[in-house]
Structures are given as C-alpha cells and as structure tokens.
Amino acid sequence: MAGRKTNPPFLNGVPELLLLELLARRSMYGYELVQAIRAATGGELEFGEGCIYPILHRLEGQGVLAAQRQAVGGRVRVVYGLTAKGKTQWAESKSAWQRVTQAIHHALQGGERGRAALAS
Amino acid sequence: MAGRKTNPPFLNGVPELLLLELLARRSMYGYELVQAIRAATGGELEFGEGCIYPILHRLEGQGVLAAQRQAVGGRVRVVYGLTAKGKTQWAESKSAWQRVTQAIHHALQGGERGRAALAS
DNA sequence: GCTTGTACCTGACGGTTCGAGGTATCGCAA
DNA sequence: TTGCGATACCTCGAACCGTCAGGTACAAGC
C-alpha cells in the first residue's frame, strides 16, 4: 500500500472511456486530450501522457481510432478521430459504464430497504 | 485485449469498496461476501474468491477489518467485521467513489454546453 | 464411494496504469 | 543568443489489481 498518491484507486478502462467520449465530440490530439480529461472531470481525474499515448496507439491499431498528421506551425500534431467501429465501441463502453456504476450505486444504497426495485 | 470475459473492464478498488459497504451493514465471512456482492449488484459484478480473500487478509492486516473464527457445524468460518478504522475508511472510500463517478458522469454529459459550470 | 456444495486458501499470469525519462519545436524574456 | 517553459510526441520499467486455475477439507445426498 506504499505507492499510489495521485488518483483514487478505482477506475480501470476509464481513461479509454473518456478518450472515446471526448473524441466522439471532436477530433483531438494526444497532448490536448490529457488536459481535456482533466478539465472535463473538474480536475478530479488526471491521466498522464504515459497512460494516454499507449491507449491511443492501441485503439488505432484496433481500428477504433483513425490518426491524421497535421502540421501546425513547425510542429506535427497527430489528431485522432473515431472510426465507425469507434462509434460503436464508444456507445458500448458508455452503456457498460452506466450499467456498472448503477449496479454499484445500487449496492451502496440498497441496504435493508430499496429491495423492491429489484423487479426481476 | 484477448483475455477478459467476466466483468467489464472498469473497476479498480471496487471490490474493496463493496466489501467495506457490506461489512458496514453486518459481519460476514468470505464465501458469503462473494455471493453477496453478486446479489447486491444484481449479478452485474462478480468477484471470485481469488480476488476477495487476498483483500480480506490485507484489510485485516491493516486493521481495517477484524476477523473472528466461528465454528458452525463441523466447519470453521472466518467472520469479518469493520473496526473503527474500518468505518472511517468505509466513509472515505464511499465519498471518493462518489466524487469520481460524478466527475466521470459529468464528463460524459457535459458536451459543448455546460462549460459555464467551470467557474474559476 | 462419489459427487456437489460449502468454505477456506494460494500462486502464476496478464493487463492497465504510473512515473520518470527522452526528443524536438516554439515563444518569450533576460 | 541563450535559456527556459510550454507544447507535443514517444517509450520503458515497475507496481498493482483482478482472473483463473488450482488445492485442501468437511458435510450431505445419491
């Protein structure tokens, strides 16, 4: 339990979920995404570049994202956007997340009462 | 992306959170907790014994849980309950979870609009 | 006697994230 | 013009968590 300071110890696959969400709105490049996630979560969550870039590359390899090199100034940005497959995955991830969090939320609430809501 | 069939790929520290929640209500033993989690989440989440037992032992070692051996029939059950420290940690974990999921939820909703809420 | 269910436990494996490091360009200020 | 910080990309090793497959043992039913 020694190391581990930054983010709270939940989350797994959450970076990917957030990536898909943000890219569903508009194409962005890696460095931008790192800060967009921080902004979008009100600073609550923060994933380093060492977390984001590998995911980006993996998703691109899976055909979920499409990369496009853009020259801006004298620099090159790699802008990512969702493919058709990506949109499907985005929708799936999102609903999976909602199912899971609802289940947990339910478990955190449903003590002695609230069992009625379990209508098969 | 090969392996990974059972649970959706979010979650980290979630088993621990659920453990604390359930034990805050009443003392339980390991095997019971495994099924209680499944029941409490409507079957959505399922953590095996290989996940639960190590956490139980770790939390006991940290003074978060107190174990008590009970002889039932010809068998011995190890019943766990929250210590004072455990109750603190339970509250902390719970509020942390809520903060995080709210942040993510917010990120999943707040598209182009809702930026106004970012005062300062 | 054998299988199934209860009840405990462990260890190897794999995936994900973290942290620190490395490169290069641009703009600004000293 | 030199240095610094911000931008922008990338990679690697370590750590952690959860999964899966195993292993023990008792009780009850067939």
mmCIF file of C-alpha atoms (C1' of nucleotides) in Angstrom:
data_model
loop_
_atom_site.group_PDB
_atom_site.id
_atom_site.type_symbol
_atom_site.label_atom_id
_atom_site.label_comp_id
_atom_site.label_asym_id
_atom_site.label_seq_id
_atom_site.Cartn_x
_atom_site.Cartn_y
_atom_site.Cartn_z
ATOM 1 C CA MET A 1 0.000 0.000 0.000
ATOM 2 C CA ALA A 2 3.017 2.241 -0.126
ATOM 3 C CA GLY A 3 2.997 3.918 -3.535
ATOM 4 C CA ARG A 4 -0.085 5.441 -5.123
ATOM 5 C CA LYS A 5 -0.805 9.016 -4.487
ATOM 6 C CA THR A 6 -2.441 10.758 -7.390
ATOM 7 C CA ASN A 7 -5.748 9.313 -8.446
ATOM 8 C CA PRO A 8 -8.163 7.469 -6.278
ATOM 9 C CA PRO A 9 -7.788 3.764 -6.647
ATOM 10 C CA PHE A 10 -10.886 2.973 -8.635
ATOM 11 C CA LEU A 11 -11.001 3.047 -12.377
ATOM 12 C CA ASN A 12 -9.882 0.658 -15.000
ATOM 13 C CA GLY A 13 -10.569 1.288 -18.558
ATOM 14 C CA VAL A 14 -11.824 4.672 -17.546
ATOM 15 C CA PRO A 15 -9.128 6.517 -19.495
ATOM 16 C CA GLU A 16 -10.262 4.693 -22.588
ATOM 17 C CA LEU A 17 -13.876 5.544 -21.919
ATOM 18 C CA LEU A 18 -13.085 9.207 -21.514
ATOM 19 C CA LEU A 19 -10.951 9.173 -24.619
ATOM 20 C CA LEU A 20 -13.790 7.765 -26.676
ATOM 21 C CA GLU A 21 -16.212 10.252 -25.239
ATOM 22 C CA LEU A 22 -14.072 13.262 -25.995
ATOM 23 C CA LEU A 23 -13.182 12.051 -29.453
ATOM 24 C CA ALA A 24 -16.837 11.436 -30.212
ATOM 25 C CA ARG A 25 -17.362 15.161 -29.872
ATOM 26 C CA ARG A 26 -14.433 16.268 -31.932
ATOM 27 C CA SER A 27 -11.051 15.109 -33.096
ATOM 28 C CA MET A 28 -8.187 15.914 -30.799
ATOM 29 C CA TYR A 29 -4.505 15.198 -30.407
ATOM 30 C CA GLY A 30 -2.866 13.414 -27.517
ATOM 31 C CA TYR A 31 -1.499 16.274 -25.539
ATOM 32 C CA GLU A 32 -4.818 18.033 -25.851
ATOM 33 C CA LEU A 33 -6.666 15.002 -24.594
ATOM 34 C CA VAL A 34 -4.553 14.799 -21.483
ATOM 35 C CA GLN A 35 -5.694 18.233 -20.447
ATOM 36 C CA ALA A 36 -9.205 17.850 -21.777
ATOM 37 C CA ILE A 37 -9.736 14.921 -19.444
ATOM 38 C CA ARG A 38 -8.525 16.914 -16.502
ATOM 39 C CA ALA A 39 -10.804 19.778 -17.483
ATOM 40 C CA ALA A 40 -13.811 17.608 -18.209
ATOM 41 C CA THR A 41 -13.625 15.943 -14.833
ATOM 42 C CA GLY A 42 -13.096 19.165 -12.988
ATOM 43 C CA GLY A 43 -9.554 18.190 -12.089
ATOM 44 C CA GLU A 44 -10.776 15.143 -10.258
ATOM 45 C CA LEU A 45 -9.117 12.779 -12.689
ATOM 46 C CA GLU A 46 -5.763 13.128 -14.302
ATOM 47 C CA PHE A 47 -4.070 10.674 -16.598
ATOM 48 C CA GLY A 48 -0.516 11.244 -17.643
ATOM 49 C CA GLU A 49 0.778 11.069 -21.171
ATOM 50 C CA GLY A 50 2.350 7.753 -20.330
ATOM 51 C CA CYS A 51 -1.163 6.468 -19.904
ATOM 52 C CA ILE A 52 -2.879 8.196 -22.801
ATOM 53 C CA TYR A 53 -0.452 7.647 -25.656
ATOM 54 C CA PRO A 54 -0.264 3.870 -25.365
ATOM 55 C CA ILE A 55 -4.049 3.686 -25.332
ATOM 56 C CA LEU A 56 -4.254 5.906 -28.374
ATOM 57 C CA HIS A 57 -1.849 3.680 -30.233
ATOM 58 C CA ARG A 58 -3.635 0.549 -29.196
ATOM 59 C CA LEU A 59 -7.037 1.873 -30.232
ATOM 60 C CA GLU A 60 -5.643 2.990 -33.537
ATOM 61 C CA GLY A 61 -4.232 -0.468 -34.088
ATOM 62 C CA GLN A 62 -7.639 -1.908 -33.359
ATOM 63 C CA GLY A 63 -9.281 0.319 -35.897
ATOM 64 C CA VAL A 64 -11.215 2.202 -33.302
ATOM 65 C CA LEU A 65 -9.397 5.442 -33.932
ATOM 66 C CA ALA A 66 -8.037 6.976 -37.087
ATOM 67 C CA ALA A 67 -4.915 9.111 -36.873
ATOM 68 C CA GLN A 68 -4.103 12.056 -39.067
ATOM 69 C CA ARG A 69 -0.889 14.030 -39.040
ATOM 70 C CA GLN A 70 -1.301 17.753 -39.112
ATOM 71 C CA ALA A 71 1.448 20.301 -39.419
ATOM 72 C CA VAL A 72 0.778 23.227 -37.143
ATOM 73 C CA GLY A 73 3.416 25.873 -37.078
ATOM 74 C CA GLY A 74 6.621 23.907 -37.354
ATOM 75 C CA ARG A 75 5.205 21.093 -35.306
ATOM 76 C CA VAL A 76 3.389 17.948 -36.159
ATOM 77 C CA ARG A 77 0.263 17.002 -34.355
ATOM 78 C CA VAL A 78 -1.308 13.612 -34.525
ATOM 79 C CA VAL A 79 -5.019 14.153 -34.485
ATOM 80 C CA TYR A 80 -7.275 11.248 -33.644
ATOM 81 C CA GLY A 81 -10.884 10.722 -34.564
ATOM 82 C CA LEU A 82 -13.395 7.951 -34.106
ATOM 83 C CA THR A 83 -13.970 5.478 -36.897
ATOM 84 C CA ALA A 84 -17.332 3.827 -37.438
ATOM 85 C CA LYS A 85 -16.127 0.969 -35.317
ATOM 86 C CA GLY A 86 -15.061 3.532 -32.772
ATOM 87 C CA LYS A 87 -18.540 4.948 -32.507
ATOM 88 C CA THR A 88 -19.935 1.527 -31.840
ATOM 89 C CA GLN A 89 -17.363 0.907 -29.175
ATOM 90 C CA TRP A 90 -17.991 4.295 -27.690
ATOM 91 C CA ALA A 91 -21.682 3.542 -27.308
ATOM 92 C CA GLU A 92 -20.952 0.135 -25.843
ATOM 93 C CA SER A 93 -18.396 1.394 -23.381
ATOM 94 C CA LYS A 94 -20.670 4.162 -22.277
ATOM 95 C CA SER A 95 -23.629 1.938 -21.614
ATOM 96 C CA ALA A 96 -21.421 -0.638 -19.927
ATOM 97 C CA TRP A 97 -20.076 2.043 -17.650
ATOM 98 C CA GLN A 98 -23.566 3.157 -16.816
ATOM 99 C CA ARG A 99 -24.749 -0.338 -16.082
ATOM 100 C CA VAL A 100 -21.800 -0.985 -13.827
ATOM 101 C CA THR A 101 -21.931 2.238 -11.900
ATOM 102 C CA GLN A 102 -25.630 1.894 -11.451
ATOM 103 C CA ALA A 103 -25.146 -1.590 -10.090
ATOM 104 C CA ILE A 104 -22.545 -0.335 -7.649
ATOM 105 C CA HIS A 105 -24.607 2.667 -6.751
ATOM 106 C CA HIS A 106 -27.495 0.370 -6.106
ATOM 107 C CA ALA A 107 -25.317 -1.793 -3.912
ATOM 108 C CA LEU A 108 -24.118 1.229 -1.976
ATOM 109 C CA GLN A 109 -27.658 2.368 -1.326
ATOM 110 C CA GLY A 110 -29.759 -0.726 -1.146
ATOM 111 C CA GLY A 111 -29.322 -1.637 2.436
ATOM 112 C CA GLU A 112 -32.264 -3.160 4.200
ATOM 113 C CA ARG A 113 -34.734 -1.183 2.138
ATOM 114 C CA GLY A 114 -34.991 -0.453 -1.567
ATOM 115 C CA ARG A 115 -35.103 -4.112 -2.362
ATOM 116 C CA ALA A 116 -38.458 -3.576 -4.059
ATOM 117 C CA ALA A 117 -36.784 -2.020 -7.077
ATOM 118 C CA LEU A 118 -35.445 -5.440 -7.988
ATOM 119 C CA ALA A 119 -38.492 -6.280 -10.069
ATOM 120 C CA SER A 120 -36.827 -9.124 -11.921
ATOM 121 C CA MET B 1 -7.466 -7.468 -25.472
ATOM 122 C CA ALA B 2 -7.505 -11.255 -25.575
ATOM 123 C CA GLY B 3 -8.430 -12.345 -22.083
ATOM 124 C CA ARG B 4 -11.192 -10.700 -20.105
ATOM 125 C CA LYS B 5 -14.556 -12.195 -20.242
ATOM 126 C CA THR B 6 -16.397 -11.883 -16.989
ATOM 127 C CA ASN B 7 -16.540 -8.352 -15.716
ATOM 128 C CA PRO B 8 -16.452 -5.214 -17.738
ATOM 129 C CA PRO B 9 -13.046 -3.629 -17.761
ATOM 130 C CA PHE B 10 -13.705 -0.759 -15.447
ATOM 131 C CA LEU B 11 -13.267 -1.022 -11.727
ATOM 132 C CA ASN B 12 -10.249 -0.977 -9.579
ATOM 133 C CA GLY B 13 -10.550 -0.997 -5.891
ATOM 134 C CA VAL B 14 -14.233 -1.583 -6.395
ATOM 135 C CA PRO B 15 -14.156 -4.982 -4.703
ATOM 136 C CA GLU B 16 -12.705 -3.332 -1.648
ATOM 137 C CA LEU B 17 -15.370 -0.657 -1.681
ATOM 138 C CA LEU B 18 -18.137 -3.215 -1.898
ATOM 139 C CA LEU B 19 -16.568 -5.278 0.850
ATOM 140 C CA LEU B 20 -16.498 -2.321 3.174
ATOM 141 C CA GLU B 21 -20.062 -1.443 2.331
ATOM 142 C CA LEU B 22 -21.410 -4.907 3.001
ATOM 143 C CA LEU B 23 -19.412 -5.339 6.177
ATOM 144 C CA ALA B 24 -20.640 -1.995 7.424
ATOM 145 C CA ARG B 25 -24.104 -3.475 7.492
ATOM 146 C CA ARG B 26 -23.239 -6.729 9.139
ATOM 147 C CA SER B 27 -20.343 -9.079 9.689
ATOM 148 C CA MET B 28 -19.897 -11.736 7.065
ATOM 149 C CA TYR B 29 -17.482 -14.434 6.036
ATOM 150 C CA GLY B 30 -15.560 -14.620 2.813
ATOM 151 C CA TYR B 31 -17.577 -17.097 0.879
ATOM 152 C CA GLU B 32 -20.724 -15.270 1.842
ATOM 153 C CA LEU B 33 -19.291 -11.972 0.644
ATOM 154 C CA VAL B 34 -18.527 -13.385 -2.761
ATOM 155 C CA GLN B 35 -22.180 -14.141 -3.310
ATOM 156 C CA ALA B 36 -23.439 -11.087 -1.501
ATOM 157 C CA ILE B 37 -21.594 -8.876 -3.944
ATOM 158 C CA ARG B 38 -23.122 -10.669 -6.864
ATOM 159 C CA ALA B 39 -26.547 -10.331 -5.316
ATOM 160 C CA ALA B 40 -26.117 -6.705 -4.309
ATOM 161 C CA THR B 41 -25.128 -5.711 -7.825
ATOM 162 C CA GLY B 42 -27.902 -7.689 -9.439
ATOM 163 C CA GLY B 43 -25.415 -10.116 -10.939
ATOM 164 C CA GLU B 44 -23.721 -7.320 -12.825
ATOM 165 C CA LEU B 45 -20.500 -7.687 -10.871
ATOM 166 C CA GLU B 46 -18.867 -10.863 -9.756
ATOM 167 C CA PHE B 47 -15.563 -11.200 -7.984
ATOM 168 C CA GLY B 48 -14.082 -14.600 -7.417
ATOM 169 C CA GLU B 49 -12.690 -15.893 -4.180
ATOM 170 C CA GLY B 50 -9.224 -15.407 -5.534
ATOM 171 C CA CYS B 51 -9.981 -11.731 -5.543
ATOM 172 C CA ILE B 52 -11.879 -11.436 -2.273
ATOM 173 C CA TYR B 53 -9.738 -13.453 0.105
ATOM 174 C CA PRO B 54 -6.495 -11.594 -0.522
ATOM 175 C CA ILE B 55 -8.280 -8.294 0.027
ATOM 176 C CA LEU B 56 -9.804 -9.568 3.231
ATOM 177 C CA HIS B 57 -6.396 -10.584 4.507
ATOM 178 C CA ARG B 58 -4.832 -7.333 3.510
ATOM 179 C CA LEU B 59 -7.527 -5.260 5.155
ATOM 180 C CA GLU B 60 -7.262 -7.324 8.283
ATOM 181 C CA GLY B 61 -3.543 -6.746 8.330
ATOM 182 C CA GLN B 62 -4.160 -3.033 8.023
ATOM 183 C CA GLY B 63 -6.506 -3.039 10.974
ATOM 184 C CA VAL B 64 -9.475 -2.163 8.845
ATOM 185 C CA LEU B 65 -11.195 -5.465 9.466
ATOM 186 C CA ALA B 66 -11.316 -7.709 12.486
ATOM 187 C CA ALA B 67 -11.564 -11.455 11.968
ATOM 188 C CA GLN B 68 -13.280 -13.896 14.234
ATOM 189 C CA ARG B 69 -13.325 -17.662 13.886
ATOM 190 C CA GLN B 70 -16.685 -19.298 14.325
ATOM 191 C CA ALA B 71 -17.385 -22.986 14.431
ATOM 192 C CA VAL B 72 -20.551 -23.758 12.516
ATOM 193 C CA GLY B 73 -21.473 -27.406 12.218
ATOM 194 C CA GLY B 74 -18.158 -29.130 11.878
ATOM 195 C CA ARG B 75 -16.727 -26.236 9.896
ATOM 196 C CA VAL B 76 -14.892 -23.107 10.767
ATOM 197 C CA ARG B 77 -15.956 -19.813 9.336
ATOM 198 C CA VAL B 78 -13.880 -16.685 9.470
ATOM 199 C CA VAL B 79 -16.233 -13.826 10.053
ATOM 200 C CA TYR B 80 -15.067 -10.315 9.328
ATOM 201 C CA GLY B 81 -16.331 -7.063 10.734
ATOM 202 C CA LEU B 82 -15.336 -3.419 10.441
ATOM 203 C CA THR B 83 -13.124 -1.873 13.079
ATOM 204 C CA ALA B 84 -13.350 1.799 13.992
ATOM 205 C CA LYS B 85 -10.626 2.450 11.485
ATOM 206 C CA GLY B 86 -12.649 0.443 9.032
ATOM 207 C CA LYS B 87 -15.657 2.668 9.414
ATOM 208 C CA THR B 88 -13.572 5.689 8.680
ATOM 209 C CA GLN B 89 -12.132 4.086 5.626
ATOM 210 C CA TRP B 90 -15.549 2.968 4.510
ATOM 211 C CA ALA B 91 -16.831 6.525 4.626
ATOM 212 C CA GLU B 92 -13.799 7.812 2.816
ATOM 213 C CA SER B 93 -13.926 5.208 0.093
ATOM 214 C CA LYS B 94 -17.574 5.785 -0.437
ATOM 215 C CA SER B 95 -17.302 9.519 -0.820
ATOM 216 C CA ALA B 96 -14.236 9.137 -3.019
ATOM 217 C CA TRP B 97 -16.148 6.777 -5.246
ATOM 218 C CA GLN B 98 -18.996 9.229 -5.461
ATOM 219 C CA ARG B 99 -16.732 12.117 -6.295
ATOM 220 C CA VAL B 100 -15.023 10.156 -9.021
ATOM 221 C CA THR B 101 -18.122 8.749 -10.634
ATOM 222 C CA GLN B 102 -19.764 12.129 -10.556
ATOM 223 C CA ALA B 103 -16.771 13.634 -12.259
ATOM 224 C CA ILE B 104 -16.880 10.980 -14.943
ATOM 225 C CA HIS B 105 -20.599 11.263 -15.281
ATOM 226 C CA HIS B 106 -20.196 14.962 -15.668
ATOM 227 C CA ALA B 107 -17.591 14.416 -18.342
ATOM 228 C CA LEU B 108 -19.852 12.003 -20.172
ATOM 229 C CA GLN B 109 -22.672 14.520 -20.222
ATOM 230 C CA GLY B 110 -21.113 17.924 -20.470
ATOM 231 C CA GLY B 111 -20.644 18.307 -24.169
ATOM 232 C CA GLU B 112 -20.350 21.698 -25.818
ATOM 233 C CA ARG B 113 -22.572 23.250 -23.249
ATOM 234 C CA GLY B 114 -22.268 23.142 -19.509
ATOM 235 C CA ARG B 115 -18.898 24.793 -19.725
ATOM 236 C CA ALA B 116 -20.319 27.635 -17.660
ATOM 237 C CA ALA B 117 -20.120 25.479 -14.567
ATOM 238 C CA LEU B 118 -16.360 25.762 -14.773
ATOM 239 C CA ALA B 119 -16.330 28.994 -12.815
ATOM 240 C CA SER B 120 -12.695 29.661 -11.972
ATOM 241 C "C1'" DG C 1 -17.833 -44.284 -2.775
ATOM 242 C "C1'" DC C 2 -18.678 -40.327 -5.462
ATOM 243 C "C1'" DT C 3 -20.218 -36.015 -6.474
ATOM 244 C "C1'" DT C 4 -21.907 -31.484 -5.150
ATOM 245 C "C1'" DG C 5 -21.913 -27.605 -2.222
ATOM 246 C "C1'" DT C 6 -19.771 -25.102 1.379
ATOM 247 C "C1'" DA C 7 -15.618 -22.831 2.995
ATOM 248 C "C1'" DC C 8 -11.057 -21.706 3.108
ATOM 249 C "C1'" DC C 9 -6.575 -20.536 0.684
ATOM 250 C "C1'" DT C 10 -2.646 -19.784 -2.848
ATOM 251 C "C1'" DG C 11 0.096 -18.838 -6.975
ATOM 252 C "C1'" DA C 12 1.082 -17.773 -11.813
ATOM 253 C "C1'" DC C 13 -0.406 -14.867 -15.375
ATOM 254 C "C1'" DG C 14 -1.819 -10.803 -17.863
ATOM 255 C "C1'" DG C 15 -3.467 -6.277 -18.475
ATOM 256 C "C1'" DT C 16 -3.559 -1.436 -17.036
ATOM 257 C "C1'" DT C 17 -1.731 2.484 -15.085
ATOM 258 C "C1'" DC C 18 2.036 5.296 -13.069
ATOM 259 C "C1'" DG C 19 6.214 7.640 -13.102
ATOM 260 C "C1'" DA C 20 10.189 9.039 -14.955
ATOM 261 C "C1'" DG C 21 12.670 9.587 -18.711
ATOM 262 C "C1'" DG C 22 13.823 11.100 -23.663
ATOM 263 C "C1'" DT C 23 13.352 14.092 -28.066
ATOM 264 C "C1'" DA C 24 12.193 18.376 -30.526
ATOM 265 C "C1'" DT C 25 9.960 22.939 -31.644
ATOM 266 C "C1'" DC C 26 8.221 27.460 -30.434
ATOM 267 C "C1'" DG C 27 7.906 31.922 -28.000
ATOM 268 C "C1'" DC C 28 9.448 34.905 -24.644
ATOM 269 C "C1'" DA C 29 12.500 37.151 -21.634
ATOM 270 C "C1'" DA C 30 16.969 38.066 -19.817
ATOM 271 C "C1'" DT D 1 21.572 34.286 -28.121
ATOM 272 C "C1'" DT D 2 20.943 31.765 -24.600
ATOM 273 C "C1'" DG D 3 17.975 29.750 -21.528
ATOM 274 C "C1'" DC D 4 13.592 28.440 -20.026
ATOM 275 C "C1'" DG D 5 8.939 26.947 -20.086
ATOM 276 C "C1'" DA D 6 5.171 25.348 -22.659
ATOM 277 C "C1'" DT D 7 3.820 22.458 -26.336
ATOM 278 C "C1'" DA D 8 3.909 17.890 -28.439
ATOM 279 C "C1'" DC D 9 5.327 13.473 -29.230
ATOM 280 C "C1'" DC D 10 7.090 8.928 -27.540
ATOM 281 C "C1'" DT D 11 8.838 4.683 -24.596
ATOM 282 C "C1'" DC D 12 10.235 1.834 -20.909
ATOM 283 C "C1'" DG D 13 10.209 -0.433 -16.272
ATOM 284 C "C1'" DA D 14 7.853 -1.113 -12.137
ATOM 285 C "C1'" DA D 15 3.763 -1.779 -9.486
ATOM 286 C "C1'" DC D 16 -0.699 -3.095 -8.775
ATOM 287 C "C1'" DC D 17 -5.065 -5.434 -9.319
ATOM 288 C "C1'" DG D 18 -8.014 -8.914 -10.717
ATOM 289 C "C1'" DT D 19 -8.544 -13.542 -13.180
ATOM 290 C "C1'" DC D 20 -8.164 -18.159 -13.488
ATOM 291 C "C1'" DA D 21 -6.980 -22.412 -12.200
ATOM 292 C "C1'" DG D 22 -5.663 -24.901 -8.804
ATOM 293 C "C1'" DG D 23 -5.557 -27.176 -3.884
ATOM 294 C "C1'" DT D 24 -7.449 -28.637 0.877
ATOM 295 C "C1'" DA D 25 -11.279 -30.222 3.764
ATOM 296 C "C1'" DC D 26 -15.876 -31.268 5.672
ATOM 297 C "C1'" DA D 27 -20.989 -32.313 5.070
ATOM 298 C "C1'" DA D 28 -24.854 -34.179 2.786
ATOM 299 C "C1'" DG D 29 -27.225 -36.747 -0.720
ATOM 300 C "C1'" DC D 30 -27.331 -40.427 -4.059
#
